[in-house]
mmCIF file of C-alpha atoms in Angstrom:
data_model
loop_
_atom_site.group_PDB
_atom_site.id
_atom_site.type_symbol
_atom_site.label_atom_id
_atom_site.label_comp_id
_atom_site.label_asym_id
_atom_site.label_seq_id
_atom_site.Cartn_x
_atom_site.Cartn_y
_atom_site.Cartn_z
ATOM 1 C CA MET A 1 14.224 66.432 -11.337
ATOM 2 C CA LEU A 2 16.860 66.491 -14.071
ATOM 3 C CA GLN A 3 14.378 67.596 -16.690
ATOM 4 C CA GLN A 4 13.299 70.432 -14.457
ATOM 5 C CA GLN A 5 16.910 71.434 -14.006
ATOM 6 C CA ILE A 6 17.448 71.413 -17.737
ATOM 7 C CA GLN A 7 14.393 73.613 -18.270
ATOM 8 C CA ILE A 8 15.346 76.060 -15.564
ATOM 9 C CA LYS A 9 18.903 76.276 -16.779
ATOM 10 C CA SER A 10 17.892 76.601 -20.436
ATOM 11 C CA GLU A 11 15.363 79.322 -19.662
ATOM 12 C CA ALA A 12 17.884 81.250 -17.632
ATOM 13 C CA VAL A 13 20.490 81.030 -20.383
ATOM 14 C CA MET A 14 17.968 81.894 -23.119
ATOM 15 C CA ASN A 15 16.669 84.987 -21.361
ATOM 16 C CA ASN A 16 20.116 86.329 -20.800
ATOM 17 C CA SER A 17 21.799 85.602 -24.088
ATOM 18 C CA LYS A 18 18.757 85.217 -26.363
ATOM 19 C CA ASN A 19 20.756 82.479 -28.062
ATOM 20 C CA THR A 20 18.536 79.427 -27.837
ATOM 21 C CA LEU A 21 20.970 76.947 -29.335
ATOM 22 C CA ALA A 22 23.900 78.025 -27.217
ATOM 23 C CA GLY A 23 21.692 77.939 -24.146
ATOM 24 C CA LEU A 24 20.493 74.422 -24.747
ATOM 25 C CA ALA A 25 23.972 73.232 -25.556
ATOM 26 C CA ALA A 26 25.316 74.770 -22.386
ATOM 27 C CA ALA A 27 22.574 73.168 -20.315
ATOM 28 C CA LEU A 28 23.143 69.773 -21.885
ATOM 29 C CA CYS A 29 26.894 70.021 -21.322
ATOM 30 C CA MET A 30 26.249 70.633 -17.652
ATOM 31 C CA VAL A 31 23.685 67.881 -17.211
ATOM 32 C CA LEU A 32 24.867 65.094 -19.505
ATOM 33 C CA PRO A 33 28.077 64.153 -17.675
ATOM 34 C CA SER A 34 26.152 63.622 -14.439
ATOM 35 C CA LEU A 35 23.569 61.505 -16.287
ATOM 36 C CA VAL A 36 26.279 59.283 -17.695
ATOM 37 C CA ALA A 37 27.996 59.055 -14.319
ATOM 38 C CA ALA A 38 24.774 58.027 -12.596
ATOM 39 C CA GLN A 39 24.413 55.008 -14.863
ATOM 40 C CA GLU A 40 27.926 53.750 -14.256
ATOM 41 C CA PRO A 41 27.739 51.153 -11.459
ATOM 42 C CA ILE A 42 29.987 51.709 -8.479
ATOM 43 C CA PRO A 43 31.565 48.389 -7.510
ATOM 44 C CA ASN A 44 31.378 47.426 -3.859
ATOM 45 C CA THR A 45 34.778 46.740 -2.292
ATOM 46 C CA GLN A 46 33.887 45.991 1.317
ATOM 47 C CA ILE A 47 31.619 42.963 0.877
ATOM 48 C CA VAL A 48 32.895 39.511 -0.013
ATOM 49 C CA VAL A 49 30.437 36.965 -1.387
ATOM 50 C CA GLU A 50 31.057 33.373 -0.320
ATOM 51 C CA GLN A 51 29.609 30.097 -1.599
ATOM 52 C CA PRO A 52 26.900 31.293 -3.979
ATOM 53 C CA TRP A 53 24.638 28.562 -5.385
ATOM 54 C CA ALA A 54 21.206 28.093 -6.866
ATOM 55 C CA ARG A 55 18.847 25.195 -7.422
ATOM 56 C CA ALA A 56 18.155 24.080 -10.965
ATOM 57 C CA SER A 57 14.675 25.035 -12.142
ATOM 58 C CA LEU A 58 12.134 22.971 -14.006
ATOM 59 C CA GLY A 59 11.432 25.248 -16.961
ATOM 60 C CA THR A 60 10.731 28.911 -16.330
ATOM 61 C CA SER A 61 7.248 28.947 -14.810
ATOM 62 C CA ARG A 62 8.188 28.739 -11.136
ATOM 63 C CA PRO A 63 10.430 30.946 -8.994
ATOM 64 C CA ALA A 64 13.942 29.673 -8.364
ATOM 65 C CA GLY A 65 15.970 30.102 -5.192
ATOM 66 C CA ALA A 66 19.592 31.186 -4.845
ATOM 67 C CA TYR A 67 21.803 31.448 -1.782
ATOM 68 C CA LEU A 68 25.130 32.936 -0.649
ATOM 69 C CA THR A 69 26.953 34.375 2.331
ATOM 70 C CA LEU A 70 27.892 38.054 2.598
ATOM 71 C CA ARG A 71 30.935 39.025 4.649
ATOM 72 C CA ASN A 72 31.503 42.667 5.591
ATOM 73 C CA LEU A 73 35.233 43.442 5.576
ATOM 74 C CA GLY A 74 34.700 47.193 5.763
ATOM 75 C CA ASP A 75 34.421 49.451 8.791
ATOM 76 C CA THR A 76 30.837 50.586 8.156
ATOM 77 C CA VAL A 77 27.541 48.767 8.406
ATOM 78 C CA ILE A 78 26.031 48.239 4.983
ATOM 79 C CA SER A 79 22.727 46.744 3.880
ATOM 80 C CA LEU A 80 21.744 44.493 1.009
ATOM 81 C CA THR A 81 18.848 46.372 -0.573
ATOM 82 C CA GLY A 82 18.039 44.355 -3.659
ATOM 83 C CA LEU A 83 19.007 42.042 -6.473
ATOM 84 C CA GLU A 84 19.176 42.041 -10.232
ATOM 85 C CA ALA A 85 19.815 39.168 -12.606
ATOM 86 C CA ASP A 86 19.376 39.009 -16.360
ATOM 87 C CA ILE A 87 17.993 35.501 -15.979
ATOM 88 C CA SER A 88 15.121 36.812 -13.841
ATOM 89 C CA GLY A 89 12.575 39.434 -14.804
ATOM 90 C CA MET A 90 11.843 39.984 -11.136
ATOM 91 C CA ALA A 91 14.396 39.209 -8.432
ATOM 92 C CA SER A 92 14.134 40.010 -4.736
ATOM 93 C CA VAL A 93 15.264 38.768 -1.368
ATOM 94 C CA HIS A 94 12.594 36.904 0.580
ATOM 95 C CA GLN A 95 12.677 35.396 4.040
ATOM 96 C CA SER A 96 11.215 32.065 5.112
ATOM 97 C CA LYS A 97 10.229 31.637 8.736
ATOM 98 C CA THR A 98 8.975 28.601 10.589
ATOM 99 C CA ASP A 99 7.105 29.156 13.870
ATOM 100 C CA ALA A 100 6.809 26.944 16.949
ATOM 101 C CA ASN A 101 3.831 25.180 15.361
ATOM 102 C CA GLY A 102 5.864 24.071 12.365
ATOM 103 C CA ILE A 103 4.119 26.565 10.101
ATOM 104 C CA SER A 104 6.368 28.057 7.430
ATOM 105 C CA SER A 105 5.695 31.272 5.557
ATOM 106 C CA MET A 106 7.628 33.639 3.368
ATOM 107 C CA SER A 107 7.673 37.426 2.941
ATOM 108 C CA PRO A 108 9.865 40.103 1.323
ATOM 109 C CA ALA A 109 12.985 40.566 3.438
ATOM 110 C CA GLY A 110 13.430 44.332 3.084
ATOM 111 C CA ASP A 111 16.924 45.689 3.652
ATOM 112 C CA ILE A 112 19.325 43.263 5.332
ATOM 113 C CA GLU A 113 22.071 44.770 7.488
ATOM 114 C CA ILE A 114 25.510 43.208 7.290
ATOM 115 C CA PRO A 115 27.380 44.047 10.507
ATOM 116 C CA VAL A 116 30.999 45.220 10.467
ATOM 117 C CA GLY A 117 33.240 42.164 10.572
ATOM 118 C CA GLY A 118 30.198 39.910 10.421
ATOM 119 C CA THR A 119 28.339 37.764 7.923
ATOM 120 C CA VAL A 120 24.768 37.339 6.773
ATOM 121 C CA ALA A 121 23.802 34.055 5.174
ATOM 122 C CA LEU A 122 21.148 33.556 2.551
ATOM 123 C CA GLU A 123 20.415 29.877 3.187
ATOM 124 C CA PRO A 124 17.537 27.395 2.924
ATOM 125 C CA GLY A 125 14.830 28.104 5.477
ATOM 126 C CA GLY A 126 15.872 31.750 5.911
ATOM 127 C CA TYR A 127 16.809 34.564 3.578
ATOM 128 C CA HIS A 128 16.925 33.587 -0.079
ATOM 129 C CA ALA A 129 17.177 35.224 -3.465
ATOM 130 C CA MET A 130 13.834 34.588 -5.134
ATOM 131 C CA LEU A 131 14.234 34.645 -8.904
ATOM 132 C CA MET A 132 10.882 35.072 -10.606
ATOM 133 C CA LYS A 133 9.838 35.508 -14.238
ATOM 134 C CA LEU A 134 12.750 33.344 -15.336
ATOM 135 C CA GLN A 135 13.975 34.275 -18.799
ATOM 136 C CA ALA A 136 15.661 30.898 -19.176
ATOM 137 C CA PRO A 137 15.681 27.711 -17.124
ATOM 138 C CA LEU A 138 18.403 27.300 -14.506
ATOM 139 C CA ILE A 139 20.327 24.285 -15.772
ATOM 140 C CA GLU A 140 22.436 22.160 -13.460
ATOM 141 C CA GLY A 141 26.170 22.636 -14.086
ATOM 142 C CA GLU A 142 25.790 26.113 -15.574
ATOM 143 C CA THR A 143 26.282 29.492 -13.883
ATOM 144 C CA PHE A 144 24.527 32.843 -14.171
ATOM 145 C CA PRO A 145 25.511 36.370 -13.100
ATOM 146 C CA MET A 146 23.540 37.969 -10.271
ATOM 147 C CA THR A 147 24.051 41.556 -9.075
ATOM 148 C CA LEU A 148 23.673 42.488 -5.422
ATOM 149 C CA LEU A 149 22.640 46.079 -4.667
ATOM 150 C CA PHE A 150 23.781 47.786 -1.471
ATOM 151 C CA SER A 151 22.583 50.717 0.638
ATOM 152 C CA ASP A 152 25.516 52.950 -0.381
ATOM 153 C CA ASP A 153 24.468 52.614 -4.045
ATOM 154 C CA THR A 154 27.323 50.229 -4.768
ATOM 155 C CA GLU A 155 26.821 46.842 -6.361
ATOM 156 C CA LEU A 156 28.550 43.520 -6.732
ATOM 157 C CA THR A 157 28.072 40.930 -9.475
ATOM 158 C CA VAL A 158 28.728 37.256 -8.738
ATOM 159 C CA ASP A 159 28.593 34.129 -10.875
ATOM 160 C CA VAL A 160 26.163 31.719 -9.260
ATOM 161 C CA PRO A 161 26.742 27.996 -9.946
ATOM 162 C CA ILE A 162 23.567 25.965 -10.493
ATOM 163 C CA PHE A 163 23.231 22.696 -8.570
ATOM 164 C CA GLY A 164 20.570 19.999 -8.870
ATOM 165 C CA MET A 165 16.936 20.532 -7.895
ATOM 166 C CA GLY A 166 17.461 18.519 -4.731
ATOM 167 C CA ALA A 167 20.634 20.378 -3.647
ATOM 168 C CA ARG A 168 20.702 21.156 0.064
ATOM 169 C CA GLY A 169 23.635 23.526 0.409
ATOM 170 C CA PRO A 170 26.760 25.025 -1.184
ATOM 171 C CA GLU A 171 28.347 21.567 -1.225
ATOM 172 C CA GLY A 172 25.590 20.325 -3.505
ATOM 173 C CA MET B 1 15.272 55.326 -7.800
ATOM 174 C CA LYS B 2 16.297 54.435 -4.295
ATOM 175 C CA LYS B 3 13.718 56.815 -2.818
ATOM 176 C CA VAL B 4 11.009 55.291 -4.977
ATOM 177 C CA ARG B 5 12.060 51.858 -3.848
ATOM 178 C CA VAL B 6 12.023 52.896 -0.192
ATOM 179 C CA ILE B 7 8.541 54.364 -0.612
ATOM 180 C CA LEU B 8 7.292 51.240 -2.387
ATOM 181 C CA TRP B 9 8.696 48.950 0.273
ATOM 182 C CA SER B 10 7.176 51.131 2.989
ATOM 183 C CA MET B 11 3.807 50.705 1.274
ATOM 184 C CA VAL B 12 4.301 46.943 1.180
ATOM 185 C CA VAL B 13 5.159 46.918 4.881
ATOM 186 C CA ILE B 14 2.129 49.025 5.754
ATOM 187 C CA ALA B 15 -0.158 46.897 3.593
ATOM 188 C CA THR B 16 1.222 43.708 5.121
ATOM 189 C CA THR B 17 0.763 45.070 8.627
ATOM 190 C CA VAL B 18 -2.808 46.146 7.947
ATOM 191 C CA VAL B 19 -3.757 42.884 6.233
ATOM 192 C CA GLY B 20 -1.983 40.908 8.957
ATOM 193 C CA GLY B 21 -3.778 42.845 11.673
ATOM 194 C CA VAL B 22 -7.175 42.282 10.092
ATOM 195 C CA TRP B 23 -6.327 38.643 9.549
ATOM 196 C CA ILE B 24 -5.340 38.110 13.202
ATOM 197 C CA ALA B 25 -8.402 40.032 14.404
ATOM 198 C CA GLY B 26 -10.554 38.006 12.034
ATOM 199 C CA GLY B 27 -9.899 34.721 13.745
ATOM 200 C CA PHE B 28 -6.404 33.639 12.794
ATOM 201 C CA GLN B 29 -6.308 31.740 16.081
ATOM 202 C CA ASN B 30 -9.253 29.596 14.997
ATOM 203 C CA LYS B 31 -7.434 28.449 11.913
ATOM 204 C CA LEU B 32 -4.302 27.392 13.749
ATOM 205 C CA PRO B 33 -3.981 23.778 14.726
ATOM 206 C CA ALA B 34 -4.428 23.741 18.514
ATOM 207 C CA SER B 35 -0.728 24.180 19.033
ATOM 208 C CA ARG B 36 0.978 20.865 18.619
ATOM 209 C CA THR B 37 -2.034 18.695 19.507
ATOM 210 C CA ILE B 38 -0.692 17.086 16.350
ATOM 211 C CA SER B 39 2.040 15.432 18.393
ATOM 212 C CA THR B 40 -0.094 14.258 21.303
ATOM 213 C CA ALA B 41 -3.638 13.437 20.222
ATOM 214 C CA GLY B 42 -3.967 10.243 18.205
ATOM 215 C CA PHE B 43 -5.678 10.464 14.836
ATOM 216 C CA ALA B 44 -5.729 8.577 11.585
ATOM 217 C CA ALA B 45 -4.730 9.588 8.083
ATOM 218 C CA ASP B 46 -7.823 10.522 6.081
ATOM 219 C CA PHE B 47 -7.910 11.807 2.499
ATOM 220 C CA GLU B 48 -9.378 11.311 -0.936
ATOM 221 C CA LEU B 49 -7.231 12.989 -3.581
ATOM 222 C CA THR B 50 -5.977 12.596 -7.147
ATOM 223 C CA ASP B 51 -2.557 11.281 -8.175
ATOM 224 C CA TYR B 52 -0.428 11.895 -11.294
ATOM 225 C CA LYS B 53 -2.394 9.475 -13.409
ATOM 226 C CA GLY B 54 -5.712 11.058 -12.491
ATOM 227 C CA MET B 55 -6.440 8.101 -10.199
ATOM 228 C CA VAL B 56 -8.271 8.731 -6.934
ATOM 229 C CA GLN B 57 -6.132 7.769 -3.972
ATOM 230 C CA THR B 58 -7.393 7.460 -0.408
ATOM 231 C CA ASP B 59 -5.605 6.782 2.861
ATOM 232 C CA GLU B 60 -6.905 3.223 2.694
ATOM 233 C CA ASP B 61 -4.884 2.577 -0.456
ATOM 234 C CA PHE B 62 -1.747 2.921 1.682
ATOM 235 C CA ARG B 63 -2.690 0.563 4.513
ATOM 236 C CA GLY B 64 0.091 -1.883 5.269
ATOM 237 C CA GLN B 65 2.729 0.772 4.513
ATOM 238 C CA TRP B 66 4.229 3.463 6.667
ATOM 239 C CA MET B 67 3.276 6.869 5.311
ATOM 240 C CA LEU B 68 5.214 10.117 5.542
ATOM 241 C CA VAL B 69 2.785 12.910 4.637
ATOM 242 C CA PHE B 70 3.832 16.490 4.015
ATOM 243 C CA PHE B 71 2.282 19.596 2.539
ATOM 244 C CA GLY B 72 3.568 22.336 0.239
ATOM 245 C CA PHE B 73 3.231 24.011 -3.153
ATOM 246 C CA THR B 74 5.391 24.048 -6.246
ATOM 247 C CA ASN B 75 5.711 27.852 -6.552
ATOM 248 C CA CYS B 76 7.666 27.747 -3.305
ATOM 249 C CA PRO B 77 11.358 28.481 -3.966
ATOM 250 C CA ASP B 78 12.820 27.673 -0.568
ATOM 251 C CA VAL B 79 11.019 25.621 2.083
ATOM 252 C CA CYS B 80 9.282 23.096 -0.204
ATOM 253 C CA PRO B 81 12.314 22.100 -2.319
ATOM 254 C CA MET B 82 14.266 21.744 0.915
ATOM 255 C CA GLY B 83 11.536 19.493 2.391
ATOM 256 C CA LEU B 84 11.350 17.392 -0.772
ATOM 257 C CA SER B 85 15.117 17.044 -0.852
ATOM 258 C CA THR B 86 15.160 16.038 2.826
ATOM 259 C CA ILE B 87 12.676 13.248 2.019
ATOM 260 C CA ALA B 88 14.725 12.195 -1.034
ATOM 261 C CA GLN B 89 17.877 12.042 1.112
ATOM 262 C CA VAL B 90 16.049 10.031 3.792
ATOM 263 C CA LEU B 91 14.842 7.516 1.184
ATOM 264 C CA ASP B 92 18.348 7.138 -0.251
ATOM 265 C CA ASP B 93 19.853 6.621 3.202
ATOM 266 C CA LEU B 94 17.188 4.134 4.304
ATOM 267 C CA GLY B 95 17.963 1.848 1.381
ATOM 268 C CA ALA B 96 15.909 -1.369 1.347
ATOM 269 C CA VAL B 97 14.309 -0.566 4.728
ATOM 270 C CA GLY B 98 12.716 2.446 3.032
ATOM 271 C CA GLU B 99 10.583 0.214 0.825
ATOM 272 C CA ALA B 100 8.142 0.015 3.745
ATOM 273 C CA LEU B 101 7.726 3.805 3.654
ATOM 274 C CA GLN B 102 5.563 5.776 1.236
ATOM 275 C CA PRO B 103 6.185 9.549 1.169
ATOM 276 C CA VAL B 104 3.137 11.568 0.078
ATOM 277 C CA PHE B 105 3.349 15.241 -0.930
ATOM 278 C CA ILE B 106 -0.034 17.016 -0.795
ATOM 279 C CA THR B 107 -0.376 20.473 -2.343
ATOM 280 C CA VAL B 108 -1.971 23.337 -0.423
ATOM 281 C CA ASP B 109 -2.233 25.323 -3.677
ATOM 282 C CA PRO B 110 -4.622 23.247 -5.825
ATOM 283 C CA ALA B 111 -5.433 26.262 -8.041
ATOM 284 C CA ARG B 112 -1.935 26.090 -9.536
ATOM 285 C CA ASP B 113 -0.804 22.596 -8.583
ATOM 286 C CA THR B 114 -2.938 20.327 -10.733
ATOM 287 C CA PRO B 115 -2.095 16.599 -10.831
ATOM 288 C CA ALA B 116 -0.257 17.261 -14.132
ATOM 289 C CA VAL B 117 1.906 19.971 -12.523
ATOM 290 C CA LEU B 118 2.752 17.695 -9.604
ATOM 291 C CA ALA B 119 3.530 14.842 -12.011
ATOM 292 C CA GLU B 120 6.156 17.023 -13.635
ATOM 293 C CA TYR B 121 7.607 18.519 -10.466
ATOM 294 C CA VAL B 122 7.636 16.051 -7.562
ATOM 295 C CA PRO B 123 9.492 13.133 -9.244
ATOM 296 C CA GLN B 124 12.414 15.503 -9.946
ATOM 297 C CA PHE B 125 13.315 15.053 -6.289
ATOM 298 C CA ASP B 126 12.580 11.327 -6.044
ATOM 299 C CA THR B 127 10.322 9.129 -8.133
ATOM 300 C CA ARG B 128 9.214 7.304 -4.973
ATOM 301 C CA ILE B 129 7.396 10.397 -3.675
ATOM 302 C CA ILE B 130 3.708 10.476 -4.636
ATOM 303 C CA GLY B 131 2.204 13.933 -5.288
ATOM 304 C CA LEU B 132 -1.517 14.428 -4.645
ATOM 305 C CA SER B 133 -3.865 17.267 -5.534
ATOM 306 C CA GLY B 134 -7.618 17.785 -5.544
ATOM 307 C CA SER B 135 -10.340 20.401 -5.566
ATOM 308 C CA ALA B 136 -10.095 23.319 -3.140
ATOM 309 C CA GLU B 137 -12.759 21.592 -1.015
ATOM 310 C CA GLN B 138 -10.870 18.286 -1.006
ATOM 311 C CA ILE B 139 -7.661 20.009 0.053
ATOM 312 C CA GLU B 140 -9.511 21.919 2.774
ATOM 313 C CA ARG B 141 -11.044 18.700 4.103
ATOM 314 C CA THR B 142 -7.620 17.007 3.990
ATOM 315 C CA GLY B 143 -5.983 19.891 5.837
ATOM 316 C CA LYS B 144 -8.565 19.640 8.630
ATOM 317 C CA ALA B 145 -8.239 15.851 8.833
ATOM 318 C CA PHE B 146 -4.466 16.159 9.188
ATOM 319 C CA LYS B 147 -4.780 19.087 11.612
ATOM 320 C CA ILE B 148 -2.429 21.122 9.486
ATOM 321 C CA TYR B 149 -2.584 24.812 8.723
ATOM 322 C CA TYR B 150 -2.397 26.605 5.421
ATOM 323 C CA GLN B 151 -3.259 30.125 4.348
ATOM 324 C CA ARG B 152 -2.959 32.182 1.202
ATOM 325 C CA ASN B 153 -0.778 35.246 1.910
ATOM 326 C CA GLU B 154 -0.888 38.164 -0.488
ATOM 327 C CA ASP B 155 2.618 39.139 -1.620
ATOM 328 C CA GLU B 156 3.046 41.503 -4.547
ATOM 329 C CA ALA B 157 6.636 40.350 -4.942
ATOM 330 C CA ALA B 158 5.575 36.723 -5.524
ATOM 331 C CA PRO B 159 4.315 34.895 -8.628
ATOM 332 C CA ASP B 160 0.589 35.620 -9.203
ATOM 333 C CA GLY B 161 0.731 37.977 -6.211
ATOM 334 C CA TYR B 162 0.523 35.372 -3.481
ATOM 335 C CA THR B 163 2.390 32.718 -1.558
ATOM 336 C CA MET B 164 1.130 30.013 0.778
ATOM 337 C CA GLY B 165 1.935 29.778 4.457
ATOM 338 C CA HIS B 166 1.624 26.162 5.551
ATOM 339 C CA THR B 167 2.629 23.472 8.006
ATOM 340 C CA SER B 168 5.988 22.271 6.753
ATOM 341 C CA SER B 169 6.430 19.359 9.194
ATOM 342 C CA PHE B 170 6.389 15.741 7.994
ATOM 343 C CA LEU B 171 3.682 13.563 9.585
ATOM 344 C CA LEU B 172 4.487 9.877 10.069
ATOM 345 C CA PHE B 173 1.652 7.302 10.035
ATOM 346 C CA ASP B 174 1.999 3.606 10.842
ATOM 347 C CA PRO B 175 0.750 0.759 8.578
ATOM 348 C CA ASN B 176 -2.697 1.039 10.227
ATOM 349 C CA GLY B 177 -2.902 4.707 9.225
ATOM 350 C CA GLU B 178 -2.473 5.900 12.825
ATOM 351 C CA PHE B 179 -0.487 9.078 13.453
ATOM 352 C CA VAL B 180 2.903 8.383 15.064
ATOM 353 C CA ARG B 181 4.996 11.554 15.158
ATOM 354 C CA ILE B 182 6.285 14.538 13.246
ATOM 355 C CA TYR B 183 9.677 15.470 11.839
ATOM 356 C CA GLU B 184 10.662 18.953 10.716
ATOM 357 C CA TYR B 185 11.413 19.704 7.068
ATOM 358 C CA ASN B 186 14.790 21.200 7.935
ATOM 359 C CA GLN B 187 15.841 18.482 10.361
ATOM 360 C CA LYS B 188 19.055 16.652 9.520
ATOM 361 C CA PRO B 189 18.158 13.700 7.276
ATOM 362 C CA THR B 190 20.423 11.481 9.411
ATOM 363 C CA GLU B 191 18.258 12.155 12.502
ATOM 364 C CA ILE B 192 15.085 11.203 10.648
ATOM 365 C CA VAL B 193 16.776 8.142 9.164
ATOM 366 C CA SER B 194 17.975 6.776 12.503
ATOM 367 C CA ASP B 195 14.507 7.200 14.020
ATOM 368 C CA LEU B 196 12.796 5.571 11.024
ATOM 369 C CA GLN B 197 15.261 2.685 10.981
ATOM 370 C CA LYS B 198 14.176 1.751 14.521
ATOM 371 C CA ARG B 199 10.493 1.865 13.583
ATOM 372 C CA LEU B 200 10.535 0.390 10.085
ATOM 373 C CA GLY B 201 13.080 -2.294 10.889
ATOM 374 C CA ALA B 202 11.115 -3.508 13.933
#
């Protein structure tokens, strides 16, 4: 899209002025600021993250799980659309479900709506942050930053404390 | 970026729906344990699997002890660690009474969970839990004997492109190897402990 715009704009400028350099420079001046702006994250101000925690991992070969509660203090519904964490080469929200037969399974959660004035919990047995392709082991007692991505293109980075492998909740 | 992501997720949803539909049409019902016959029909523990040390273990090796058998896989980031930690908590709370109880974790993912992998992973939760693996055929036979369900589910957003759906309940067997009851993996440890205390202490 942007490249096309640059081409179109450059061609238009070149044809008119026949000054290639000036044309390109003009096009770049118009496009570059928006490119830079697009990469600057917009912090989310309406969601509060409560009680983040993760289980320690044994090495890096298995996916780790992290949990937290999202509280929507704003006056619009917003959705959690994804996750990023430097410690994980592939992070996403998954959902565990257990049916009436005691059979548990897990699948990608998709977007998760956080109602106005309400909360959504990522907790064991339900939604969870699945951190795959670990770049380093999750070591008990340490923390790592995790960025939550929202439907309005805002994001929020939280420090997630790492509890033991057998931790059952935010209290450890 | 967001549009690409939306399109990709839509593809995942469509793929999942199609695969799921085929799977259900292809006899999903047949693979389910006849819903909860597990809790009513009596049956005995029956398995021949391999432990951490490469030793073959059968149900008969555990006669004289209560057995708490549960199934899972180590690439499971949520349900299985929670189940293992529930068992660890139960063992801690039972104290000396718990010496009569042997928890046994059986993998439903033998392709990845070799005895060596289980040896590394399971004792992290509690060294008293025994982890067992085996060939795909041995695990299949064990699953049928225990009337549990497990199924490989394709999931592009999971390690190696799949996860395992499986029965996550704990199955309790008495010292004769006879099935007694189930507990759920996410039940409060205190509930399981108070029930076990009555049985093990008797």
